[in-house]
C-alpha positions in Angstrom: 24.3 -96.5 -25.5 24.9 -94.9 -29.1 27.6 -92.9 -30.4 27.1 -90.2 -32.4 29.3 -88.5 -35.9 28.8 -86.3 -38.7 30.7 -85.9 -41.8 31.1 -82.4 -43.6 30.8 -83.7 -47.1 27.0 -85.2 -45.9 23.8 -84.8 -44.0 23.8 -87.8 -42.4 24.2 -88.3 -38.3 26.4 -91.4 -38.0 24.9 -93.6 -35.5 27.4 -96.2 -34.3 27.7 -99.1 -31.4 29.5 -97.2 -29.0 32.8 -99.8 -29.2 33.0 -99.2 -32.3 32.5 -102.5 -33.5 32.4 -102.5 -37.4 29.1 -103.9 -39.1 27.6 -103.3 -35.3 24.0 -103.6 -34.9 23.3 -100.0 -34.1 25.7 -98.6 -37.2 23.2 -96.8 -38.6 23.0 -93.6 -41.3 20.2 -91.3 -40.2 18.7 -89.0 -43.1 19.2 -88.9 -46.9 23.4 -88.1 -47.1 22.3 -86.1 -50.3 19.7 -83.6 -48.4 20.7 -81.0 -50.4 23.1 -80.3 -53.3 26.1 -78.8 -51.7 27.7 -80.5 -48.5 26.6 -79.9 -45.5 29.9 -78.1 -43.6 28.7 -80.0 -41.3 32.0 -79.3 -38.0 29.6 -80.5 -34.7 27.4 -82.2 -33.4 26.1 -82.0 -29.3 22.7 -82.9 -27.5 20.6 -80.5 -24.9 17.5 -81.0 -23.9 16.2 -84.2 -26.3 17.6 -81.8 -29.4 20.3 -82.7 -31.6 22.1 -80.0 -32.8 24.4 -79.7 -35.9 27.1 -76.6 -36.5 27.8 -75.8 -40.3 30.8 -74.4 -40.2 30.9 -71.2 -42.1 28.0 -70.1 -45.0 27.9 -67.2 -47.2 24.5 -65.8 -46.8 22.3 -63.1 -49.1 24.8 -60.3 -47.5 28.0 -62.0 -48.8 28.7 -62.0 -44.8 29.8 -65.5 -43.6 28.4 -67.0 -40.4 28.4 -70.3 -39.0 24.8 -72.1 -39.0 23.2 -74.4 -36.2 20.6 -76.8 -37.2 18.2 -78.4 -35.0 17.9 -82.0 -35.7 14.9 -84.4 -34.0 15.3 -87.6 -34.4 14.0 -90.6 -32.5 16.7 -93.0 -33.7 14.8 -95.9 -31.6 11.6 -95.5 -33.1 12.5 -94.5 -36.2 16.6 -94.5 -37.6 16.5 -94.1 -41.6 15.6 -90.0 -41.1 15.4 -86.8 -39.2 13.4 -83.6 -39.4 14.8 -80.4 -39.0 13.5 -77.9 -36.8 15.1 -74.3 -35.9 18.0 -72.9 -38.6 19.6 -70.1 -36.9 22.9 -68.2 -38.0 25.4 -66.9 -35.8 25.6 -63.5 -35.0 29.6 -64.0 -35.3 31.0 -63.3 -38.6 34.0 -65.1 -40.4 36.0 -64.0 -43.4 35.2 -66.9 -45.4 33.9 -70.5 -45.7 37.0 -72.5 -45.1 38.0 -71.6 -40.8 34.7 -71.1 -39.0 33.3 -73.1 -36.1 35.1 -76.6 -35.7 33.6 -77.9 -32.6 31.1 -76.6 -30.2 30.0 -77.9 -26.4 26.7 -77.0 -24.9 26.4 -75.7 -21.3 23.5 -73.4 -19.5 24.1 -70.4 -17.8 23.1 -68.9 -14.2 19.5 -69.1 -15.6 19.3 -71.9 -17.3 19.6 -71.5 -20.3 21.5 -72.8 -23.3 24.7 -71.3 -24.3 26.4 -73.0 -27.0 30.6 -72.5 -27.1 32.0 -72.5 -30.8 35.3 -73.4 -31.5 36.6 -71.6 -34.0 39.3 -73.2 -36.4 41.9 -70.7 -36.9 43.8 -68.4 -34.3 42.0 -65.4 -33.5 39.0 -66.9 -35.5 40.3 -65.8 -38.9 41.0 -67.1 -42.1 44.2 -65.1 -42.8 47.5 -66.8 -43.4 49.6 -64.3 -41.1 47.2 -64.7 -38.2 46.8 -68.2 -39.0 50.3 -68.5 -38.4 50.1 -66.8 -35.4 50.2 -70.0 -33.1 48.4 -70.0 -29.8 45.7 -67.4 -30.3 42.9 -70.0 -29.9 39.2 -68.5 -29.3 35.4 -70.2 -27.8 32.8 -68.0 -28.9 29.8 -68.0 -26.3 26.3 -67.7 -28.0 23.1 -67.5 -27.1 19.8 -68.0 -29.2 17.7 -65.2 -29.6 14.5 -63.8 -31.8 15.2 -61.1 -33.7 12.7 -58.6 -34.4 11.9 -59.5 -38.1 11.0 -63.3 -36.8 14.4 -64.8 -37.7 16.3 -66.4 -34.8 20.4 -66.1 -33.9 22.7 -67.0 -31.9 23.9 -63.8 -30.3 27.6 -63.3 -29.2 28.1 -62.9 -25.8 31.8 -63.1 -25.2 34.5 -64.7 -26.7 37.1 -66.4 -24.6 41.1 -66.6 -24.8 42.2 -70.3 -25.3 45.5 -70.2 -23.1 49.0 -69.8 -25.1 49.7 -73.5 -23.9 47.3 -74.7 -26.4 50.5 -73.7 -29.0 48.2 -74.7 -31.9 48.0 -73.7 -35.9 44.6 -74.9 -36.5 42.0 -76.1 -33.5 39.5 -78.8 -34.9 37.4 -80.3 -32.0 36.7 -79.5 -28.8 34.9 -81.2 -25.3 34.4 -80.9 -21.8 33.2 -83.2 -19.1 31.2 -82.7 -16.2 33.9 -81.3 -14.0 34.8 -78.7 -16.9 37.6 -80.6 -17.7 38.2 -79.7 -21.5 40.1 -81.1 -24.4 41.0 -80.0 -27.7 42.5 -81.3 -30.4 44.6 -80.0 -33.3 45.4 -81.2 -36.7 48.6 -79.7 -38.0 50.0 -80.4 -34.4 48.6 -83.9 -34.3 48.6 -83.2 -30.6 45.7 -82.9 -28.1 45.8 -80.4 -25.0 44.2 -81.0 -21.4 42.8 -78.3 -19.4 40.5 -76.4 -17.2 37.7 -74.3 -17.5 36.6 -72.2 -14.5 33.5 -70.5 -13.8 30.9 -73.7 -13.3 28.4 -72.6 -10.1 28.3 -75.5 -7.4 24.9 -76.2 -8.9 26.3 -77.1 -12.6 25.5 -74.1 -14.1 27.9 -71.2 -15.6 28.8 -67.9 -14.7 29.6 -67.1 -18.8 30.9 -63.7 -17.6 33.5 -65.2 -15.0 34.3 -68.2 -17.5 37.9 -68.2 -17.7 40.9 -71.3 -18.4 42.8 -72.1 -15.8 46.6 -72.5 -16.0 47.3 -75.9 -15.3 47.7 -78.2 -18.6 48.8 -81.0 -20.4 49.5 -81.7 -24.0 49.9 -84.8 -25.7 51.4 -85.8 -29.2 49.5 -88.6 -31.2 51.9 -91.4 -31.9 54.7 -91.0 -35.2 55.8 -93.6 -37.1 59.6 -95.2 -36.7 60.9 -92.0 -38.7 59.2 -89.7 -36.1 56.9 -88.5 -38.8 53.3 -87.7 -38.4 50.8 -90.3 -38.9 47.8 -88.9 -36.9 46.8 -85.8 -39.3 43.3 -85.5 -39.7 41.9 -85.3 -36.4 38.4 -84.1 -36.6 36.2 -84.9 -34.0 37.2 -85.7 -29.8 34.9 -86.9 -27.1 35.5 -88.1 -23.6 34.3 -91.7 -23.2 35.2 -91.8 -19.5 38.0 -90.8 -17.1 
C-alpha cells in the first residue's frame, strides 16, 4: 500500500510509503511539478473507479466567474511512476467569489444508482470569501456534485444540494475533510487547530447514498491539536486528513 498527497504550489501527486518512512522506497513525485506556469490550486485528491481525481480549488475562467476545477489524473504508478496523463477537465457548476476560499477537500461516494457524486468542502463559512461571513464561525458547507455533459460538449459537475455542516463544527476556516466506510467523517480546521468527529446519515444498507436524505447527525466530538508549554498553537497549517484505520 501507497499513500497519496498533493501540494497547491505543484502538479505533482506525492507518492509516499504509507508509514511515512522518509527516503522510503515508494517516495515517489509523479508528473513534471512545473506542468504549467501558474500553481496548480491544487486542495484534493480522492480515487473512484481506477481514476485519480484532483480538485483545484477556485479559477477565474473566460467569464471572470470563479469555479473550482476537477482533473482526472491516470496514472499507473506501478508500471510507470515519473508521470501522469490527464483525462476529463471539468469545472464546477458552483461558483465562488474569488480564488483564495473555494473547495478544500472533497470525498467521493455514489448515489442510489450508482453513480459518482463527488462532496466539496468548501473553505470558508457559507462558502464565501467575505471577511464578515468568514467570521461567521460554524456555518460550514459540502457541496454535492454530479458530472454532467452539457449541451455545447463541455462537461460539469452539476450542484445537486448543498449540505449544513452542524454548528458543533465551531470553525473559521474548514481545510480537509474524510469519511470512512461507516460514514464516519472528520474534518479539520486551521485557525482552530482542532479536528471534529461526526456522522453522516443517509448511506442505503447496500453502501450507496440517498444524496437527497443525506443529513449530519448530532452526536460529535472535537479535538484540539497539541499547544506548546505556553498553551499556544503549534499545529497551524493543517491541510490535508485521512483515516488510516479505526
Amino acid at each position: 500500500d501507497v499513500a497519496y498527497a498533493i501540494c497547491d504550489s505543484s502538479w505533482s501527486v506525492s507518492m509516499f510509503d504509507p508509514f511515512l518512512k522518509p527516503f522510503g522506497e515508494h517516495n515517489h513525485q509523479i508528473g513534471d511539478p512545473n506542468r504549467e506556469v501558474e500553481d496548480s490550486g491544487y486542495e484534493a485528491i480522492f480515487y473512484d473507479n481506477k481514476t485519480f481525481y484532483v480538485v483545484r480549488e477556485s479559477i477565474e475562467d473566460a467569464n471572470k466567474t470563479y469555479h473550482a476545477l476537477i482533473e482526472e489524473l491516470i496514472m499507473n504508478p506501478e508500471v510507470n511512476h515519473d508521470s501522469y496523463d490527464v483525462g476529463k477537465v471539468c469545472k464546477t457548476q458552483f461558483e465562488f467569489d474569488g480564488d483564495s476560499k473555494g473547495f478544500e477537500g472533497a470525498i467521493p461516494i455514489h448515489d442510489v444508482t450508482g453513480e459518482l457524486v463527488v462532496l466539496g468542502l468548501c473553505e470558508g463559512n457559507h462558502c464565501s470569501e467575505s471577511k464578515n461571513l468568514q467570521r461567521d464561525k460554524g456555518n460550514g458547507r459540502l457541496v454535492a456534485m454530479k458530472q454532467e455533459q452539457l449541451e455545447d460538449g463541455t462537461c460539469q459537475w452539476s450542484t445537486i444540494r448543498v449540505i449544513h455542516i452542524p454548528k458543533s463544527a465551531y470553525f473559521g476556516d474548514y481545510s480537509s475533510i474524510d469519511m470512512d466506510a461507516s460514514g464516519r467523517v472528520i474534518i479539520s480546521s486551521q485557525e482552530e487547530s482542532q479536528v471534529w468527529i461526526g456522522y453522516l446519515d443517509g448511506m442505503e444498507a447496500d453502501g450507496l447514498w440517498d444524496v437527497a436524505a443525506m443529513e449530519f447527525l448530532e452526536d460529535y466530538t472535537l479535538y484540539d491539536f497539541p499547544k506548546n508549554d505556553n498553551c499556544e498553537t503549534m499545529y497551524c497549517n493543517i491541510e490535508g486528513i485521512h483515516w488510516v484505520d479505526d
